[in-house]
CSV table of C-alpha atoms and ligand atoms in Angstrom, one decimal:
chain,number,residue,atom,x,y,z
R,13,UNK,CA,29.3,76.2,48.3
R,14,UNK,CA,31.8,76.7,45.9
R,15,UNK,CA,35.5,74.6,46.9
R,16,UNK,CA,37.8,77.7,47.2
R,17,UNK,CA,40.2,74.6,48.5
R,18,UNK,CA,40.8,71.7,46.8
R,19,UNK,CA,41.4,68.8,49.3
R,20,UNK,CA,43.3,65.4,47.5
R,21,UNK,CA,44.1,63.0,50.0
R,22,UNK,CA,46.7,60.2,48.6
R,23,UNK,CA,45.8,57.2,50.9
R,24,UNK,CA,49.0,55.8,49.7
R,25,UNK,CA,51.5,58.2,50.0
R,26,UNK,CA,49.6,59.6,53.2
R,27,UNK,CA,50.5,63.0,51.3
R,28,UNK,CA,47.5,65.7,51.4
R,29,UNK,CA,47.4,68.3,49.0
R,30,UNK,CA,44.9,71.9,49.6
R,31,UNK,CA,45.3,74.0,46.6
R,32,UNK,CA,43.7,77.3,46.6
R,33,UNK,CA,41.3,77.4,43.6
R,34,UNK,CA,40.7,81.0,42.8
R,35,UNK,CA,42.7,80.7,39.7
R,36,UNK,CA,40.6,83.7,37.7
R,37,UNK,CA,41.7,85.8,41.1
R,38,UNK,CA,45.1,84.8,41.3
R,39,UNK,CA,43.7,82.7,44.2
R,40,UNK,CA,43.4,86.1,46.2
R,41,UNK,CA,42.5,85.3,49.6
R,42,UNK,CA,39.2,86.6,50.2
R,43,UNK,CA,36.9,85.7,53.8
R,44,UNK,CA,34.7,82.7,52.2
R,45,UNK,CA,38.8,81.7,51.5
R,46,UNK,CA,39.7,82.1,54.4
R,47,UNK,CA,36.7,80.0,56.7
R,48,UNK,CA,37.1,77.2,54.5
R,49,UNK,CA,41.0,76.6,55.1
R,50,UNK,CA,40.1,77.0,59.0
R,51,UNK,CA,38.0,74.0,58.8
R,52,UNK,CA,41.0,72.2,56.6
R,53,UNK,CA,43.7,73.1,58.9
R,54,UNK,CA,41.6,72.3,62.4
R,55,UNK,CA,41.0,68.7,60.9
R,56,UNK,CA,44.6,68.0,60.1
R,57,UNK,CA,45.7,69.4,63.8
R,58,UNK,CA,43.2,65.9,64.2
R,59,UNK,CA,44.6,63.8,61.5
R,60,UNK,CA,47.2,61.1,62.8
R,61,UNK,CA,47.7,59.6,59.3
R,62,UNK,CA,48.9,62.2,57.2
R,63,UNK,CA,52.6,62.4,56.6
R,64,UNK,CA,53.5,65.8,55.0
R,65,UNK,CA,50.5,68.5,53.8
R,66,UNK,CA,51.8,70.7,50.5
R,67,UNK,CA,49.9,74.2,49.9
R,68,UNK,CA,49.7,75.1,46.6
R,69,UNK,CA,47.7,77.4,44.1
R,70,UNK,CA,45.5,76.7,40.7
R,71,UNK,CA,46.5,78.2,37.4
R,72,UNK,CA,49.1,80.4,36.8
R,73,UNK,CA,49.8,82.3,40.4
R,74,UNK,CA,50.4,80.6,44.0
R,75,UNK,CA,48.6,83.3,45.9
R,76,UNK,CA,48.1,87.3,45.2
R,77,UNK,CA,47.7,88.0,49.3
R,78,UNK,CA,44.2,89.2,50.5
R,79,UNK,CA,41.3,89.8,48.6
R,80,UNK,CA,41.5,93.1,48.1
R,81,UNK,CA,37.6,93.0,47.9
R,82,UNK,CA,37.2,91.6,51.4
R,83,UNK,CA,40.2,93.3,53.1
R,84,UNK,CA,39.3,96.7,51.5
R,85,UNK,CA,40.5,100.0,52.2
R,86,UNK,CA,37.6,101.8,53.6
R,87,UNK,CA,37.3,99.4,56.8
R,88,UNK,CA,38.1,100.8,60.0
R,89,UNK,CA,40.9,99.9,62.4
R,90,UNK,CA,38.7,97.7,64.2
R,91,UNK,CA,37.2,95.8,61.2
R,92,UNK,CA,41.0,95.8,60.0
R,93,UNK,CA,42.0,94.1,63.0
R,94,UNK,CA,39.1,91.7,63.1
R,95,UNK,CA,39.9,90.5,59.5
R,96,UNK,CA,43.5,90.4,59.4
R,97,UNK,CA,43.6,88.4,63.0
R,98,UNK,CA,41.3,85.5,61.4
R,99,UNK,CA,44.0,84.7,58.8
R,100,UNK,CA,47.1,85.2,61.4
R,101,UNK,CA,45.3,82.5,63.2
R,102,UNK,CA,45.0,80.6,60.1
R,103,UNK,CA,48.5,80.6,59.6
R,104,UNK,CA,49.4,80.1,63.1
R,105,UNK,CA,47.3,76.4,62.9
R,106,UNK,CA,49.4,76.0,59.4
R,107,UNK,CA,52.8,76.9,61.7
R,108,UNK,CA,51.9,74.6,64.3
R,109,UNK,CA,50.4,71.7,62.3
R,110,UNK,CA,52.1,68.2,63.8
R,111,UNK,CA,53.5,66.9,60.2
R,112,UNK,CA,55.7,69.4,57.6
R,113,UNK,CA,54.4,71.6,55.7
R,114,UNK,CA,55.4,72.8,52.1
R,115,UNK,CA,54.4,75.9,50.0
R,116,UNK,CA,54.2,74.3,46.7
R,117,UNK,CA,54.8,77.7,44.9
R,118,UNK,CA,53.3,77.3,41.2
R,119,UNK,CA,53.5,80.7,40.2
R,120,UNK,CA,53.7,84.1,41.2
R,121,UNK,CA,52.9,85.7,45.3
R,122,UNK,CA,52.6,88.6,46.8
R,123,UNK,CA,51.8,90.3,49.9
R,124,UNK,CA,49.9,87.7,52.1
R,125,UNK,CA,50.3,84.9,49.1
R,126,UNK,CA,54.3,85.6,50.3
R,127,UNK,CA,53.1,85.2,54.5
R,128,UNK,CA,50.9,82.2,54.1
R,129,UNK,CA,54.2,80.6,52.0
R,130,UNK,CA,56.3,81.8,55.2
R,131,UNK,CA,54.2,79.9,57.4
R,132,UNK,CA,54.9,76.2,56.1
R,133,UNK,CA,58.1,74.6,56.9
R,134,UNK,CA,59.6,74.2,53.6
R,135,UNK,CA,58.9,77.0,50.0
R,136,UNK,CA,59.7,75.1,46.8
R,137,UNK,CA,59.0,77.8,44.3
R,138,UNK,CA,58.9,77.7,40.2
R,139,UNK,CA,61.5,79.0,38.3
R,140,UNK,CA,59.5,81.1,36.4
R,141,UNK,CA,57.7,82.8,39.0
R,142,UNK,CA,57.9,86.4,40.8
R,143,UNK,CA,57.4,86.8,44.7
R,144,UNK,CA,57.3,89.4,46.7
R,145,UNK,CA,56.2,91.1,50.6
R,146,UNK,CA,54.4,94.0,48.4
R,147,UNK,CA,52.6,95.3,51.2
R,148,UNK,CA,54.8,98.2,51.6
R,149,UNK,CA,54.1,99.6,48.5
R,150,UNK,CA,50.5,99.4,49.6
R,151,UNK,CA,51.3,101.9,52.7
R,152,UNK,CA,51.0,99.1,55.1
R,153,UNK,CA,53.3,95.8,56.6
R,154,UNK,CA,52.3,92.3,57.2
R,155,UNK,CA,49.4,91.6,58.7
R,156,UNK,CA,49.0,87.8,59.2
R,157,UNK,CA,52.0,87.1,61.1
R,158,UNK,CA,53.8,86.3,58.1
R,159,UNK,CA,56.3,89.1,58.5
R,160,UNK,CA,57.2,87.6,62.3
R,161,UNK,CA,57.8,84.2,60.3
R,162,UNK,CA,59.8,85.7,57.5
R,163,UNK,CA,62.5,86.7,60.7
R,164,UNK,CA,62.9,82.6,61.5
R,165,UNK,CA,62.9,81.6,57.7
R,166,UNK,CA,65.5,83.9,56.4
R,167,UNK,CA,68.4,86.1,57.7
R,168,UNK,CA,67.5,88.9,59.7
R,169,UNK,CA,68.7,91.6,58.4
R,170,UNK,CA,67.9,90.1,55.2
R,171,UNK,CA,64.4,90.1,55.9
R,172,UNK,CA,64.3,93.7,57.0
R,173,UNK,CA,65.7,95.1,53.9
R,174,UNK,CA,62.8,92.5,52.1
R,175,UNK,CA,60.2,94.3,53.7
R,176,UNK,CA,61.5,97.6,53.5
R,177,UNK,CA,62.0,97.5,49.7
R,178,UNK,CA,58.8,95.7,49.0
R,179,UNK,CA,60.9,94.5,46.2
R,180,UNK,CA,59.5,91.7,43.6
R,181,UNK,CA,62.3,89.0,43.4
R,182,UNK,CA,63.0,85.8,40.8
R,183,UNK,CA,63.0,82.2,42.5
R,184,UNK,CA,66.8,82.0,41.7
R,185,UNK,CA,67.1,84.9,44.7
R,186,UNK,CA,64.8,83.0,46.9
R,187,UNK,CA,66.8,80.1,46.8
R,188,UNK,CA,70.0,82.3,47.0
R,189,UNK,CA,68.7,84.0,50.5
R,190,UNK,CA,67.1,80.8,52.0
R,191,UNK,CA,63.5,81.9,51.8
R,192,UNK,CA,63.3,79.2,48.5
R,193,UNK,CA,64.8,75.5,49.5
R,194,UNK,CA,64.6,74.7,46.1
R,195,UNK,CA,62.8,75.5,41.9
R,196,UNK,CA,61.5,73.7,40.4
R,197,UNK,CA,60.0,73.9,36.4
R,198,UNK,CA,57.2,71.4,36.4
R,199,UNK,CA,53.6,72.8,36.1
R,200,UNK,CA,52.3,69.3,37.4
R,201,UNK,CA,52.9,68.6,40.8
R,202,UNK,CA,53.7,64.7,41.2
R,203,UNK,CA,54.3,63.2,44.5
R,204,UNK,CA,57.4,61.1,42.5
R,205,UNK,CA,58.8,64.3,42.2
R,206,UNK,CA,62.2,64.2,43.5
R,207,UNK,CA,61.8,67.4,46.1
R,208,UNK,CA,58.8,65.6,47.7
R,209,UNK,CA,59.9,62.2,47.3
R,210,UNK,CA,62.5,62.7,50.8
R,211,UNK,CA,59.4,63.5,52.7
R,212,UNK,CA,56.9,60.7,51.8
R,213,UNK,CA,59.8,57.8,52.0
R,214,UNK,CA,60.3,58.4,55.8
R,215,UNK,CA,57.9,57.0,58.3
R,216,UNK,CA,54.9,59.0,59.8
R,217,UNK,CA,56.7,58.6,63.2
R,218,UNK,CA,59.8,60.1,62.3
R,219,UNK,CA,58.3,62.8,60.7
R,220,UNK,CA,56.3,63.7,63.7
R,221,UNK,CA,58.9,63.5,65.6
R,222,UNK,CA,61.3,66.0,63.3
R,223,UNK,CA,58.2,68.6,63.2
R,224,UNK,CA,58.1,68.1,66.9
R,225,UNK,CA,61.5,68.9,66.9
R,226,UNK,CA,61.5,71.9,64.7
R,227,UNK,CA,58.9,73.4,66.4
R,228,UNK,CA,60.3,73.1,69.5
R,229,UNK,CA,63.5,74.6,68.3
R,230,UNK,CA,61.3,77.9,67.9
R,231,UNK,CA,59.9,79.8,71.0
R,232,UNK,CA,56.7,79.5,70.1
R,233,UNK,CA,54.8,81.9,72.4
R,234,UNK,CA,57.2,84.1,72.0
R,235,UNK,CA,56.2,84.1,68.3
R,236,UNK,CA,52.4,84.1,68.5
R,237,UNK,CA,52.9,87.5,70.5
R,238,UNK,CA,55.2,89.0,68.0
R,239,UNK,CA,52.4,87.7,65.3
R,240,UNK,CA,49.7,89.3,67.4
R,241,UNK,CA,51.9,92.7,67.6
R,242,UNK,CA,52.1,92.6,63.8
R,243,UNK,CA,48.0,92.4,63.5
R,244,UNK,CA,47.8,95.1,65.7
R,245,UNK,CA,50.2,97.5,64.0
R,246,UNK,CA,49.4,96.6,60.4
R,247,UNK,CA,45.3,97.3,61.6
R,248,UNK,CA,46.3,100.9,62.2
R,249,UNK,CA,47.9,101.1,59.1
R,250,UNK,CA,45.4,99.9,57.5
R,251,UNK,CA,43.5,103.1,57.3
R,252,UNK,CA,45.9,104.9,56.4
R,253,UNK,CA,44.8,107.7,53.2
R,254,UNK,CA,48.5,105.9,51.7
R,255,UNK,CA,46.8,102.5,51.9
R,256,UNK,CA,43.5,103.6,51.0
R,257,UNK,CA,44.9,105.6,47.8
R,258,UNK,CA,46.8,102.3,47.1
R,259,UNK,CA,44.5,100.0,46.9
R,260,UNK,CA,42.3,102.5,44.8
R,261,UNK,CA,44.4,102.2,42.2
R,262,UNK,CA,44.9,98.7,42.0
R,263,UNK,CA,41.1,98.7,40.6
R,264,UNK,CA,41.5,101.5,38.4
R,265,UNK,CA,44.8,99.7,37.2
R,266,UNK,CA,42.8,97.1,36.4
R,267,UNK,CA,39.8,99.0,35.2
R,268,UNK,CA,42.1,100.3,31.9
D,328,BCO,C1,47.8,91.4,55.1
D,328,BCO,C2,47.4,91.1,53.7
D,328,BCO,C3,48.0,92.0,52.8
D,328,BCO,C4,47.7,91.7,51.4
D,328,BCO,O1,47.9,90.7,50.9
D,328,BCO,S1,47.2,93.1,50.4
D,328,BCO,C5,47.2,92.4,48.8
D,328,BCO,C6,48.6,92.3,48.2
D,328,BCO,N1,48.5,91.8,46.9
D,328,BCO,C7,48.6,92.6,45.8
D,328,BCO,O2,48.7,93.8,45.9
D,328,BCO,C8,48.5,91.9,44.5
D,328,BCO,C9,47.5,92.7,43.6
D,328,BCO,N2,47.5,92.0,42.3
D,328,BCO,C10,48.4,92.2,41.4
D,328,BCO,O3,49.4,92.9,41.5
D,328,BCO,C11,48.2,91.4,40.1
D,328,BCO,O4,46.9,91.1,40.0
D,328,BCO,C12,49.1,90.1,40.0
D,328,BCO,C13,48.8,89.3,41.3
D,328,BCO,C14,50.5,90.5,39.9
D,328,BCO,C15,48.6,89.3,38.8
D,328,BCO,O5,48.7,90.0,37.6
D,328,BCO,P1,48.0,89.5,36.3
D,328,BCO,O6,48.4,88.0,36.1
D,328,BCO,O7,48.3,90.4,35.2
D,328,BCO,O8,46.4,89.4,36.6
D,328,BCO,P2,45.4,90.7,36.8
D,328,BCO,O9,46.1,91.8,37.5
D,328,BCO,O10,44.7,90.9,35.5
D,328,BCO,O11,44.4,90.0,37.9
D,328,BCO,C16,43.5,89.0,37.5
D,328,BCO,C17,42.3,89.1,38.3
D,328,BCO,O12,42.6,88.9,39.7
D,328,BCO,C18,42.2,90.0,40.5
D,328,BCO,N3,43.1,90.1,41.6
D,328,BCO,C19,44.5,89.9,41.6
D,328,BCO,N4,45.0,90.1,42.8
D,328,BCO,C20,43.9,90.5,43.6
D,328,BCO,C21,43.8,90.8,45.0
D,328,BCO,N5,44.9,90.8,45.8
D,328,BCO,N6,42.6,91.0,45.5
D,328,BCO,C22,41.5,91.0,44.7
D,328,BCO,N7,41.6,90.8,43.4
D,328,BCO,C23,42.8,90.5,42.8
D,328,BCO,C24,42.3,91.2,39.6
D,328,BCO,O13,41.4,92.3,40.0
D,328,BCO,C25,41.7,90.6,38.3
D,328,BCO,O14,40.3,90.5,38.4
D,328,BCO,P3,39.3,90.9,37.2
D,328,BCO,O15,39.7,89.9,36.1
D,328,BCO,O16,39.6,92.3,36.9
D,328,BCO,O17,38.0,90.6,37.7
C-alpha cells in the first residue's frame, strides 16, 4: 500500500507530523487518501503523548481539495453524500483531536485543501502561496464541513463574501482576515522554527488543557449538525449539470 500520509513522530519534541504525499496530484484528496488519514486521526484521539500534530503537504501545493477522480461528477446524490460525509467525519476527528492542531500550508489550496486547513486550530501559510474555497466556481459549496468551520475561524460576514466569490487570495490577505495566523518562507519545515517553537516549549498538560478549553469555547454539537447540513446540501449540488460541466473541463483543461 502506497503511504498517501507520511507519519514522522519526533519522540523528542512529542511533535507529529502527517503530510499528504500526492505531490504529482497536488496531494488531491482522493478515497485511498482519505481511509488512510481515518486510521491516523483515530490513533491520535488514543495518543496521550503527543503535544501538537501539524498537517502539511509534499512538493509544491498543500492540498488541491478532492480528487476529482474519486469525487467525480457523474455520481449520484446518494453516492455524493456517502463520499463527501466520510471526509466531514475526517475533519470532524481533526476538529476534535485532544492536542492543537496546525495546517502547515507549504503551498497552494483549494476547495477541500482550504476546509481540511479550516479544520486544525491554527493555518500558518507560505508567503508564496495561493488559497482559495473554489468550490463555487465548480457549481457547488463546501462539502466536508469546512465551510461551517470557516464561520468560527474568520469574521462572519467575511466568510460569506469568501465563499460567495470563490475568490483565489495571497497569504498576506489570509493573515490580514484571520484565516492565516502567520507566513512564513521556508520550504523546510523545522520544529526550531520560531511559529512552532511556542507550542512544543509548553507542557503536554497545559496544552491539553488549552485544547480542552478551546473546544469547549465552541458549541460543539451545534457544529457537527451545521457540518452535517452542509454534506447534505453540497450532495444535492453535486449533480448539478453546472458541477458536472465544471468538473469536465478541469480535465479537458488539463488535457491541452
Ligand atoms: C468537497 C470537496 C470539494 C473539492 O475539493 S472539489 C476540488 C477543488 N479543487 C480544484 O478544483 C482544484 C483543481 N486543480 C487545479 O486548479 C490545479 O491543478 C492546481 C491545484 C491550481 C495546480 O495547478 P498546477 O500546479 O498547474 O498543476 P496541474 O493543474 O498541472 O495539476 C497537476 C496534476 O494534478 C492533478 N490534479 C490537480 N488537482 C486535482 C484534483 N482536485 N483532483 C484530481 N486531480 C487533480 C491534475 O489533473 C494533474 O494531473 P496530471 O499530471 O494531468 O495527471
Amino acid at each position: 500500500m502506497n503511504n498517501l500520509v507520511k507519519v514522522e513522530n519526533s519522540k523528542i519534541e512529542q511533535t507529529t507530523i502527517l503530510t499528504l504525499n500526492r505531490p504529482e496530484k497536488r496531494n488531491a484528496i482522493s478515497i485511498e487518501l482519505i481511509n488512510q488519514l481515518k486510521v491516523i486521526i483515530e490513533k491520535l484521539h488514543q495518543d496521550d503523548e503527543t503535544k501538537l500534530v501539524i498537517i502539511t503537504g509534499e512538493g509544491s501545493a498543500f492540498c488541491a481539495g478532492g480528487d476529482l477522480n474519486d469525487f467525480h461528477g457523474e455520481i449520484d446524490q446518494e453516492k455524493a453524500h456517502e463520499l463527501l460525509s466520510q471526509m466531514q467525519e475526517v475533519l470532524w476527528q481533526i476538529t476534535t483531536l485532544p492536542m492543537p492542531t496546525i495546517a502547515w500550508m507549504n503551498g497552494l489550496a483549494r476547495g477541500g485543501g482550504m476546509e481540511l486547513a479550516s479544520a486544525c486550530d491554527f493555518r500558518y501559510v507560505h508567503e508564496s502561496g495561493n488559497y482559495g474555497f473554489t468550490q463555487g466556481k465548480l457549481g457547488i459549496s463546501t462539502g466536508w464541513g469546512g465551510g461551517t468551520l470557516l464561520y468560527e475561524r474568520i469574521h462572519s460576514q467575511e466568510a460569506y463574501y469568501w465563499l460567495v466569490s470563490a475568490d483565489i487570495r495571497s497569504a498576506q490577505v489570509l493573515k490580514s482576515i484571520g484565516f492565516a495566523q502567520a507566513t512564513f518562507s521556508t520550504h523546510q519545515l523545522e520544529l526550531e522554527h520560531d511559529l512552532i517553537k511556542p507550542f512544543i516549549s509548553r507542557s503536554l498538560t497545559q496544552l491539553k488543557h488549552w485544547k480542552s478549553q478551546w473546544l469547549q469555547n465552541q458549541d460543539l454539537q451545534k457544529l457537527k449538525t451545521k457540518m452535517d447540513a452542509e454534506v447534505e446540501a453540497c450532495s444535492h449540488m453535486w449533480v448539478s449539470d453546472e458541477h458536472k460541466e465544471a468538473v469536465s473541463n478541469f480535465f479537458k483543461r488539463n488535457k491541452k
